[in-house]
GROMACS .gro file of C-alpha atoms in nm:
model
  468
    1MET     CA    1  27.282  17.267  18.159
    2LYS     CA    2  27.479  17.436  17.882
    3SER     CA    3  27.590  17.794  17.934
    4ILE     CA    4  27.638  18.034  17.643
    5ARG     CA    5  27.861  18.252  17.858
    6SER     CA    6  28.088  17.965  17.966
    7LYS     CA    7  28.106  17.827  17.612
    8LEU     CA    8  28.195  18.166  17.468
    9VAL     CA    9  28.458  18.231  17.736
   10VAL     CA   10  28.618  17.889  17.690
   11THR     CA   11  28.604  17.895  17.310
   12LEU     CA   12  28.739  18.248  17.272
   13SER     CA   13  29.003  18.193  17.541
   14ILE     CA   14  29.130  17.875  17.374
   15ALA     CA   15  29.121  18.027  17.025
   16ILE     CA   16  29.295  18.354  17.114
   17THR     CA   17  29.541  18.185  17.351
   18GLY     CA   18  29.627  17.926  17.086
   19LEU     CA   19  29.688  18.198  16.828
   20VAL     CA   20  29.900  18.410  17.062
   21LEU     CA   21  30.095  18.106  17.185
   22SER     CA   22  30.166  18.001  16.827
   23ILE     CA   23  30.301  18.348  16.748
   24LEU     CA   24  30.508  18.363  17.068
   25LEU     CA   25  30.643  18.011  17.018
   26ALA     CA   26  30.735  18.081  16.656
   27THR     CA   27  30.903  18.405  16.766
   28ASP     CA   28  31.094  18.228  17.046
   29ILE     CA   29  31.216  17.954  16.813
   30ALA     CA   30  31.316  18.208  16.548
   31VAL     CA   31  31.507  18.427  16.797
   32ASP     CA   32  31.679  18.126  16.955
   33SER     CA   33  31.780  17.995  16.615
   34TRP     CA   34  31.904  18.337  16.504
   35ILE     CA   35  32.117  18.389  16.817
   36ASP     CA   36  32.254  18.034  16.795
   37ASN     CA   37  32.338  18.076  16.426
   38GLU     CA   38  32.500  18.414  16.486
   39PHE     CA   39  32.724  18.260  16.755
   40ASN     CA   40  32.824  17.979  16.519
   41ARG     CA   41  32.890  18.230  16.245
   42GLY     CA   42  33.114  18.419  16.487
   43LEU     CA   43  33.308  18.097  16.553
   44GLN     CA   44  33.343  18.037  16.180
   45SER     CA   45  33.460  18.395  16.118
   46LYS     CA   46  33.721  18.375  16.396
   47ALA     CA   47  33.842  18.038  16.274
   48GLY     CA   48  33.869  18.173  15.920
   49MET     CA   49  34.074  18.465  16.045
   50LEU     CA   50  34.312  18.229  16.229
   51MET     CA   51  34.349  18.018  15.915
   52THR     CA   52  34.458  18.325  15.718
   53LEU     CA   53  34.745  18.377  15.968
   54VAL     CA   54  34.901  18.042  15.871
   55HIS     CA   55  35.114  18.042  15.555
   56GLU     CA   56  35.392  17.839  15.404
   57ASP     CA   57  35.729  17.978  15.276
   58GLU     CA   58  36.075  17.840  15.190
   59GLN     CA   59  36.151  17.773  15.558
   60GLY     CA   60  35.819  17.591  15.609
   61LEU     CA   61  35.504  17.676  15.800
   62ALA     CA   62  35.470  18.014  15.968
   63PHE     CA   63  35.199  18.156  16.197
   64ASN     CA   64  35.181  18.537  16.199
   65PHE     CA   65  34.991  18.583  16.523
   66SER     CA   66  35.017  18.866  16.776
   67SER     CA   67  34.833  18.848  17.108
   68GLU     CA   68  34.863  19.225  17.132
   69PHE     CA   69  34.567  19.259  16.896
   70MET     CA   70  34.384  18.953  17.029
   71PRO     CA   71  34.417  18.960  17.407
   72GLU     CA   72  34.143  18.697  17.447
   73PHE     CA   73  34.399  18.431  17.350
   74ASP     CA   74  34.633  18.544  17.631
   75GLY     CA   75  34.372  18.449  17.886
   76LYS     CA   76  34.358  18.791  18.048
   77VAL     CA   77  33.999  18.879  17.948
   78GLU     CA   78  33.733  18.616  17.868
   79PRO     CA   79  33.989  18.357  17.752
   80GLU     CA   80  33.942  18.188  17.419
   81TYR     CA   81  34.151  17.906  17.279
   82PHE     CA   82  34.291  17.777  16.954
   83GLN     CA   83  34.520  17.494  16.856
   84ILE     CA   84  34.663  17.386  16.521
   85TRP     CA   85  34.782  17.036  16.437
   86THR     CA   86  34.998  16.915  16.153
   87GLU     CA   87  35.037  16.553  16.054
   88ALA     CA   88  35.338  16.538  16.288
   89GLY     CA   89  35.158  16.678  16.592
   90VAL     CA   90  35.078  17.013  16.752
   91PHE     CA   91  35.193  17.303  16.539
   92THR     CA   92  35.089  17.589  16.770
   93ARG     CA   93  34.831  17.679  17.032
   94SER     CA   94  34.715  17.983  17.225
   95LYS     CA   95  34.886  18.098  17.543
   96SER     CA   96  34.553  18.078  17.726
   97LEU     CA   97  34.583  17.697  17.724
   98ASN     CA   98  34.889  17.721  17.948
   99LEU     CA   99  34.688  17.876  18.230
  100PHE     CA  100  34.499  17.560  18.315
  101LYS     CA  101  34.565  17.201  18.398
  102VAL     CA  102  34.425  17.084  18.066
  103LYS     CA  103  34.664  17.239  17.816
  104THR     CA  104  34.536  17.095  17.494
  105LEU     CA  105  34.215  17.064  17.302
  106THR     CA  106  34.084  16.731  17.179
  107LEU     CA  107  34.176  16.653  16.819
  108GLN     CA  108  33.894  16.556  16.581
  109SER     CA  109  33.943  16.362  16.258
  110LEU     CA  110  33.818  16.558  15.957
  111ASP     CA  111  33.844  16.560  15.580
  112VAL     CA  112  34.008  16.853  15.403
  113GLY     CA  113  33.762  17.139  15.367
  114GLU     CA  114  33.529  16.995  15.634
  115SER     CA  115  33.420  17.192  15.942
  116LYS     CA  116  33.242  17.078  16.255
  117ILE     CA  117  33.112  17.257  16.565
  118ILE     CA  118  33.067  17.063  16.889
  119ALA     CA  119  32.967  17.156  17.244
  120ALA     CA  120  33.234  17.085  17.503
  121LYS     CA  121  33.377  17.182  17.840
  122LEU     CA  122  33.655  17.441  17.804
  123PRO     CA  123  33.986  17.400  17.993
  124ASP     CA  124  33.870  17.667  18.241
  125GLY     CA  125  33.556  17.464  18.321
  126ARG     CA  126  33.309  17.683  18.137
  127ASP     CA  127  33.060  17.551  17.881
  128GLY     CA  128  33.161  17.633  17.528
  129ARG     CA  129  33.176  17.530  17.168
  130ILE     CA  130  33.471  17.421  16.956
  131ILE     CA  131  33.487  17.456  16.580
  132TYR     CA  132  33.719  17.215  16.397
  133THR     CA  133  33.824  17.270  16.039
  134ARG     CA  134  34.087  17.101  15.816
  135PHE     CA  135  34.258  17.317  15.555
  136PHE     CA  136  34.564  17.372  15.340
  137PRO     CA  137  34.784  17.665  15.452
  138GLN     CA  138  34.841  17.957  15.219
  139ALA     CA  139  35.163  17.939  15.013
  140GLU     CA  140  35.338  18.200  14.800
  141SER     CA  141  35.318  18.126  14.426
  142HIS     CA  142  35.692  18.090  14.386
  143VAL     CA  143  35.710  17.859  14.688
  144ARG     CA  144  35.425  17.646  14.547
  145ALA     CA  145  35.601  17.632  14.208
  146GLY     CA  146  35.933  17.540  14.363
  147ASN     CA  147  35.812  17.283  14.614
  148TYR     CA  148  35.517  17.110  14.446
  149GLU     CA  149  35.495  17.186  14.076
  150SER     CA  150  35.863  17.099  14.013
  151ASN     CA  151  35.850  16.797  14.243
  152LYS     CA  152  35.554  16.590  14.138
  153SER     CA  153  35.597  16.350  14.429
  154ALA     CA  154  35.570  16.628  14.689
  155VAL     CA  155  35.227  16.673  14.847
  156GLN     CA  156  35.113  16.972  15.051
  157MET     CA  157  35.005  16.858  15.397
  158PRO     CA  158  34.678  16.989  15.546
  159LEU     CA  159  34.641  17.135  15.893
  160THR     CA  160  34.363  17.096  16.154
  161LEU     CA  161  34.245  17.403  16.345
  162ALA     CA  162  34.042  17.401  16.665
  163TYR     CA  163  33.900  17.724  16.797
  164ALA     CA  164  33.705  17.728  17.126
  165ALA     CA  165  33.501  18.000  17.292
  166SER     CA  166  33.265  18.014  17.584
  167SER     CA  167  32.892  17.982  17.505
  168GLU     CA  168  32.771  18.063  17.857
  169GLU     CA  169  32.668  18.418  17.767
  170VAL     CA  170  32.476  18.294  17.465
  171ASP     CA  171  32.320  18.013  17.672
  172PHE     CA  172  32.221  18.268  17.935
  173ILE     CA  173  32.055  18.488  17.671
  174LEU     CA  174  31.871  18.186  17.528
  175TRP     CA  175  31.764  18.080  17.876
  176LEU     CA  176  31.652  18.436  17.955
  177ILE     CA  177  31.449  18.445  17.634
  178ASP     CA  178  31.282  18.115  17.730
  179ILE     CA  179  31.201  18.251  18.078
  180ILE     CA  180  31.055  18.565  17.921
  181PHE     CA  181  30.855  18.345  17.684
  182VAL     CA  182  30.711  18.139  17.972
  183VAL     CA  183  30.629  18.448  18.181
  184THR     CA  184  30.477  18.622  17.881
  185THR     CA  185  30.273  18.312  17.797
  186VAL     CA  186  30.130  18.287  18.150
  187THR     CA  187  30.061  18.662  18.159
  188VAL     CA  188  29.892  18.650  17.819
  189ILE     CA  189  29.676  18.353  17.921
  190VAL     CA  190  29.561  18.529  18.237
  191PHE     CA  191  29.503  18.856  18.052
  192ILE     CA  192  29.312  18.685  17.770
  193ARG     CA  193  29.099  18.498  18.022
  194LEU     CA  194  29.009  18.818  18.207
  195PHE     CA  195  28.968  19.017  17.884
  196VAL     CA  196  28.747  18.755  17.719
  197ARG     CA  197  28.533  18.713  18.031
  198LYS     CA  198  28.492  19.089  18.062
  199SER     CA  199  28.409  19.122  17.692
  200VAL     CA  200  28.159  18.835  17.702
  201ASP     CA  201  27.992  18.975  18.016
  202SER     CA  202  27.973  19.317  17.852
  203SER     CA  203  27.831  19.171  17.531
  204LEU     CA  204  27.574  18.960  17.719
  205ALA     CA  205  27.462  19.252  17.939
  206PRO     CA  206  27.176  19.348  17.702
  207LEU     CA  207  27.060  18.985  17.704
  208ASN     CA  208  27.065  18.977  18.084
  209GLN     CA  209  26.874  19.305  18.093
  210LEU     CA  210  26.623  19.162  17.848
  211ASN     CA  211  26.574  18.861  18.074
  212LYS     CA  212  26.523  19.095  18.371
  213ASP     CA  213  26.267  19.302  18.178
  214ILE     CA  214  26.076  18.987  18.080
  215SER     CA  215  26.067  18.865  18.441
  216LEU     CA  216  25.913  19.198  18.551
  217LEU     CA  217  25.656  19.202  18.272
  218SER     CA  218  25.287  19.151  18.353
  219ILE     CA  219  25.056  19.027  18.080
  220ALA     CA  220  24.763  19.196  18.255
  221ASP     CA  221  24.925  19.537  18.203
  222LYS     CA  222  24.780  19.665  17.875
  223SER     CA  223  25.066  19.908  17.807
  224ALA     CA  224  25.355  19.685  17.916
  225GLN     CA  225  25.608  19.592  17.648
  226ILE     CA  226  25.979  19.524  17.619
  227VAL     CA  227  26.194  19.823  17.525
  228ILE     CA  228  26.574  19.814  17.500
  229LYS     CA  229  26.724  20.153  17.584
  230GLU     CA  230  27.025  20.090  17.363
  231PRO     CA  231  26.899  19.871  17.074
  232VAL     CA  232  27.119  19.576  16.982
  233LYS     CA  233  27.104  19.455  16.624
  234GLU     CA  234  27.097  19.084  16.716
  235LEU     CA  235  26.836  19.131  16.992
  236GLN     CA  236  26.598  19.363  16.810
  237PRO     CA  237  26.422  19.083  16.611
  238ILE     CA  238  26.383  18.885  16.935
  239VAL     CA  239  26.236  19.189  17.113
  240GLU     CA  240  25.992  19.249  16.829
  241SER     CA  241  25.887  18.883  16.827
  242LEU     CA  242  25.846  18.884  17.205
  243ASN     CA  243  25.634  19.199  17.196
  244ALA     CA  244  25.414  19.044  16.926
  245PHE     CA  245  25.387  18.726  17.133
  246ILE     CA  246  25.302  18.926  17.446
  247GLN     CA  247  25.040  19.128  17.258
  248GLU     CA  248  24.880  18.814  17.119
  249ASN     CA  249  24.874  18.643  17.458
  250ARG     CA  250  24.744  18.960  17.623
  251GLN     CA  251  24.453  18.957  17.378
  252LEU     CA  252  24.393  18.590  17.456
  253TYR     CA  253  24.409  18.668  17.829
  254PHE     CA  254  24.150  18.943  17.808
  255ARG     CA  255  23.943  18.735  17.568
  256GLU     CA  256  23.940  18.445  17.813
  257LYS     CA  257  23.863  18.687  18.093
  258ARG     CA  258  23.572  18.825  17.897
  259LEU     CA  259  23.461  18.473  17.803
  260THR     CA  260  23.457  18.370  18.168
  261SER     CA  261  23.247  18.675  18.249
  262ASP     CA  262  23.011  18.605  17.957
  263ILE     CA  263  22.968  18.240  18.056
  264ALA     CA  264  22.887  18.344  18.411
  265HIS     CA  265  22.639  18.599  18.279
  266GLU     CA  266  22.472  18.351  18.042
  267LEU     CA  267  22.435  18.092  18.317
  268LYS     CA  268  22.336  18.338  18.586
  269THR     CA  269  22.013  18.450  18.415
  270PRO     CA  270  21.847  18.105  18.374
  271ILE     CA  271  21.966  17.996  18.716
  272ALA     CA  272  21.814  18.311  18.870
  273GLU     CA  273  21.490  18.239  18.686
  274LEU     CA  274  21.483  17.884  18.823
  275ILE     CA  275  21.544  18.009  19.176
  276ASN     CA  276  21.271  18.274  19.148
  277MET     CA  277  21.020  18.026  19.010
  278ALA     CA  278  21.103  17.774  19.282
  279GLU     CA  279  21.064  18.039  19.554
  280VAL     CA  280  20.727  18.152  19.413
  281ALA     CA  281  20.604  17.794  19.385
  282ILE     CA  282  20.710  17.722  19.742
  283ARG     CA  283  20.549  18.042  19.872
  284PHE     CA  284  20.219  17.987  19.693
  285PRO     CA  285  20.179  17.610  19.683
  286LYS     CA  286  19.800  17.624  19.631
  287GLU     CA  287  19.809  17.850  19.325
  288GLN     CA  288  19.692  17.619  19.047
  289GLN     CA  289  19.801  17.848  18.763
  290LEU     CA  290  20.155  17.873  18.903
  291ASN     CA  291  20.182  17.498  18.929
  292GLU     CA  292  20.061  17.456  18.571
  293ASP     CA  293  20.319  17.702  18.432
  294PHE     CA  294  20.604  17.589  18.658
  295LYS     CA  295  20.696  17.260  18.490
  296PRO     CA  296  20.705  17.387  18.125
  297GLU     CA  297  20.908  17.692  18.228
  298VAL     CA  298  21.155  17.479  18.421
  299LEU     CA  299  21.190  17.251  18.119
  300ASN     CA  300  21.242  17.546  17.887
  301ILE     CA  301  21.507  17.706  18.109
  302SER     CA  302  21.681  17.371  18.158
  303GLN     CA  303  21.694  17.315  17.782
  304ARG     CA  304  21.844  17.661  17.739
  305LEU     CA  305  22.111  17.577  17.998
  306LYS     CA  306  22.177  17.248  17.822
  307SER     CA  307  22.214  17.428  17.488
  308ILE     CA  308  22.463  17.673  17.631
  309VAL     CA  309  22.671  17.400  17.795
  310SER     CA  310  22.655  17.174  17.487
  311ASN     CA  311  22.773  17.452  17.257
  312LEU     CA  312  23.054  17.545  17.495
  313LEU     CA  313  23.165  17.182  17.507
  314LEU     CA  314  23.145  17.160  17.128
  315LEU     CA  315  23.356  17.475  17.091
  316HIS     CA  316  23.611  17.346  17.341
  317LYS     CA  317  23.623  17.004  17.173
  318TYR     CA  318  23.708  17.129  16.824
  319SER     CA  319  23.928  17.429  16.911
  320ASP     CA  320  24.285  17.370  16.786
  321GLN     CA  321  24.192  17.022  16.663
  322VAL     CA  322  24.235  16.858  16.324
  323LEU     CA  323  23.942  16.660  16.185
  324PRO     CA  324  23.993  16.382  15.930
  325LYS     CA  325  23.895  16.467  15.573
  326ASN     CA  326  23.813  16.131  15.418
  327GLU     CA  327  23.454  16.172  15.293
  328ALA     CA  328  23.367  16.255  14.933
  329CYS     CA  329  23.070  16.486  14.897
  330ASP     CA  330  22.897  16.743  14.680
  331LEU     CA  331  22.890  17.084  14.849
  332ASN     CA  332  22.558  17.176  14.686
  333GLN     CA  333  22.391  16.857  14.805
  334VAL     CA  334  22.527  16.900  15.159
  335THR     CA  335  22.396  17.258  15.167
  336MET     CA  336  22.049  17.169  15.048
  337ARG     CA  337  22.022  16.865  15.276
  338VAL     CA  338  22.111  17.073  15.582
  339LEU     CA  339  21.873  17.360  15.504
  340GLU     CA  340  21.570  17.182  15.358
  341ASN     CA  341  21.453  17.066  15.703
  342GLY     CA  342  21.429  17.424  15.831
  343ASP     CA  343  21.252  17.740  15.723
  344THR     CA  344  21.370  17.821  15.370
  345SER     CA  345  21.123  18.100  15.302
  346ARG     CA  346  21.388  18.368  15.346
  347LEU     CA  347  21.666  18.184  15.165
  348GLU     CA  348  21.786  18.240  14.811
  349PHE     CA  349  22.030  18.007  14.633
  350GLU     CA  350  22.286  18.057  14.356
  351LEU     CA  351  22.451  17.719  14.336
  352ASP     CA  352  22.708  17.636  14.072
  353LYS     CA  353  22.595  17.304  13.927
  354THR     CA  354  22.938  17.233  13.778
  355LEU     CA  355  23.120  17.209  14.110
  356PRO     CA  356  23.336  16.896  14.141
  357ALA     CA  357  23.313  16.662  14.437
  358ILE     CA  358  23.533  16.745  14.733
  359ILE     CA  359  23.703  16.540  15.002
  360SER     CA  360  23.621  16.684  15.344
  361ASN     CA  361  23.443  16.615  15.673
  362ILE     CA  362  23.065  16.612  15.626
  363PHE     CA  363  22.985  16.670  15.994
  364ALA     CA  364  23.202  16.982  16.001
  365LEU     CA  365  23.054  17.115  15.675
  366GLU     CA  366  22.699  17.065  15.796
  367SER     CA  367  22.771  17.238  16.128
  368ILE     CA  368  22.944  17.532  15.961
  369ILE     CA  369  22.665  17.586  15.707
  370THR     CA  370  22.395  17.556  15.975
  371ASN     CA  371  22.560  17.811  16.205
  372LEU     CA  372  22.634  18.060  15.926
  373VAL     CA  373  22.276  18.048  15.790
  374ASN     CA  374  22.115  18.064  16.136
  375ASN     CA  375  22.333  18.363  16.223
  376ALA     CA  376  22.235  18.537  15.898
  377LYS     CA  377  21.862  18.476  15.953
  378GLN     CA  378  21.881  18.589  16.317
  379TYR     CA  379  22.055  18.922  16.252
  380SER     CA  380  21.886  19.028  15.929
  381PRO     CA  381  21.564  19.235  15.923
  382GLU     CA  382  21.231  19.067  15.856
  383GLY     CA  383  21.138  19.075  15.488
  384THR     CA  384  21.500  19.052  15.368
  385TYR     CA  385  21.660  18.747  15.215
  386VAL     CA  386  21.975  18.550  15.291
  387LEU     CA  387  22.172  18.467  14.977
  388ILE     CA  388  22.361  18.134  14.974
  389LYS     CA  389  22.601  18.099  14.685
  390THR     CA  390  22.861  17.846  14.575
  391LYS     CA  391  23.128  17.906  14.315
  392ARG     CA  392  23.463  17.792  14.196
  393ALA     CA  393  23.778  18.007  14.227
  394GLY     CA  394  24.090  17.844  14.088
  395SER     CA  395  24.161  17.528  14.285
  396SER     CA  396  23.924  17.631  14.567
  397ILE     CA  397  23.549  17.606  14.616
  398ILE     CA  398  23.376  17.894  14.797
  399LEU     CA  399  23.048  17.897  14.985
  400THR     CA  400  22.918  18.247  15.067
  401VAL     CA  401  22.635  18.347  15.299
  402ARG     CA  402  22.520  18.709  15.257
  403ASN     CA  403  22.259  18.902  15.451
  404THR     CA  404  22.152  19.256  15.535
  405LEU     CA  405  22.223  19.400  15.880
  406LEU     CA  406  21.989  19.605  16.096
  407THR     CA  407  22.281  19.838  16.168
  408ALA     CA  408  22.633  19.831  16.026
  409LEU     CA  409  22.908  19.689  16.247
  410SER     CA  410  23.207  19.894  16.357
  411LYS     CA  411  23.562  19.782  16.287
  412GLU     CA  412  23.603  19.671  16.650
  413GLU     CA  413  23.275  19.473  16.635
  414MET     CA  414  23.390  19.307  16.311
  415SER     CA  415  23.708  19.190  16.486
  416GLN     CA  416  23.499  19.031  16.764
  417LEU     CA  417  23.254  18.838  16.545
  418PHE     CA  418  23.424  18.502  16.603
  419ASP     CA  419  23.484  18.553  16.976
  420PRO     CA  420  23.289  18.305  17.192
  421LEU     CA  421  22.970  18.444  17.355
  422TRP     CA  422  23.012  18.785  17.192
  423GLN     CA  423  22.683  18.947  17.098
  424LYS     CA  424  22.615  19.289  16.954
  425ASP     CA  425  22.316  19.303  17.185
  426THR     CA  426  22.499  19.367  17.512
  427ALA     CA  427  22.175  19.323  17.707
  428ARG     CA  428  22.146  18.965  17.572
  429THR     CA  429  21.770  18.986  17.535
  430SER     CA  430  21.756  18.685  17.301
  431ASN     CA  431  21.674  18.351  17.459
  432ASP     CA  432  21.775  18.148  17.154
  433ASN     CA  433  22.121  18.286  17.067
  434PHE     CA  434  22.427  18.284  17.288
  435GLY     CA  435  22.703  18.414  17.060
  436LEU     CA  436  22.856  18.070  17.001
  437GLY     CA  437  22.745  17.989  16.646
  438LEU     CA  438  23.016  18.182  16.460
  439SER     CA  439  23.281  18.069  16.712
  440ILE     CA  440  23.190  17.704  16.650
  441ALA     CA  441  23.188  17.760  16.273
  442ASN     CA  442  23.531  17.922  16.288
  443ALA     CA  443  23.675  17.641  16.504
  444LEU     CA  444  23.539  17.371  16.269
  445THR     CA  445  23.672  17.563  15.967
  446LYS     CA  446  24.023  17.553  16.109
  447ALA     CA  447  23.976  17.185  16.200
  448ILE     CA  448  23.927  17.092  15.832
  449ASP     CA  449  24.206  17.323  15.708
  450ALA     CA  450  23.965  17.565  15.545
  451GLU     CA  451  23.930  17.942  15.574
  452LEU     CA  452  23.639  18.153  15.695
  453LEU     CA  453  23.642  18.520  15.594
  454VAL     CA  454  23.401  18.803  15.664
  455GLU     CA  455  23.356  19.137  15.488
  456GLN     CA  456  23.105  19.420  15.516
  457SER     CA  457  22.985  19.664  15.256
  458GLU     CA  458  22.759  19.932  15.405
  459GLN     CA  459  22.481  19.724  15.570
  460THR     CA  460  22.554  19.399  15.384
  461ILE     CA  461  22.776  19.137  15.547
  462THR     CA  462  22.921  18.833  15.367
  463PHE     CA  463  23.075  18.520  15.519
  464SER     CA  464  23.295  18.316  15.280
  465LEU     CA  465  23.393  17.955  15.349
  466ILE     CA  466  23.694  17.873  15.132
  467LEU     CA  467  23.753  17.497  15.086
  468LYS     CA  468  24.096  17.406  14.950
   0.00000   0.00000   0.00000
């Protein structure tokens, strides 16, 4: 099972750690390179200074060096080394070379003007670096004119300088920087891991609280709803949707509860009548009149029970179903065919003769029209008429059934019209109506992708079947 928390922790940890490591690594490389380059530049500067001490005069080459100002070449403090070669051999070298068994530096072959830095073991055994450079010594202008310009065959000979210094301190600093980098990296990884986990846990706390609130919620509690003490922008739409879902399911729960009670009530009355009649017949077996009335009454009550059960099964069968619409028909003809077999004395018609044929489900249309008209006839006063009208509205065809009410319905009663087994007469004194007609009509309307609307104006109620 995937975990949002684990995925967030891993993703954020990797992303932040990668970014920080990249910055630290770039910084480490840059610092290492800078220190290394600065050390090499120091070697080059020292070598350049030594080269300026070599010059050429009438007597030949001279090296104006004093260890008094450069004690490092005496070997007393942090010894450093230099050595200069001419074409004939060693021209001069530092006194520090005399302190050790190895008294000379290795000569490297270079071109004039070329420099090279190599890592090597110093005579004292320490790790170091040696810079080699090949150069022409400085010469006074009159010496150059006398020796070389007047004698075209004379050629000034280049010298080779080697300067060596210990690199152990620099290597130690570089190593220390690398150790710091590793320790910092590990510390940062651990810190990021803990920080990200803490941040994710803190951010997911409202979600965990929401889950806890949902688990404690009871749909039977009419006032229960989800409330976040500190609203979170991302969770607020979810909370609103959940509350709407809870409210809708709570209504369904109480509706089903009421339906169960209504079904029990509807079935209880005829069953009680059957029991009473059976008890009377058993108690007075010789009463001829009772025996004559018993069988028709039992049949009548049984048919009523059958009607209730059949309508409940019909409602259950077509609730949340989709019926095929593959039959062409004329709405006016379907309406007249359904109603002409019944009592039409209280019916008035305003049928639009120009209606086009429609593709729908004839069984569903017939059932809807029958239930709407029967409901209108049942709940309208004697002497009033039920108006049945068809018309065209844009791309839709509308069938309306309008009748007058004995008493106007309240807003709450209007909202319960399509509820199964709901009747305005709470005593249920009618033996022919069970409050299922409008529920069946509404279920079949949805099954054919149509729409059934109801509106009331004073004591006139109108049902509109909108066929798309």
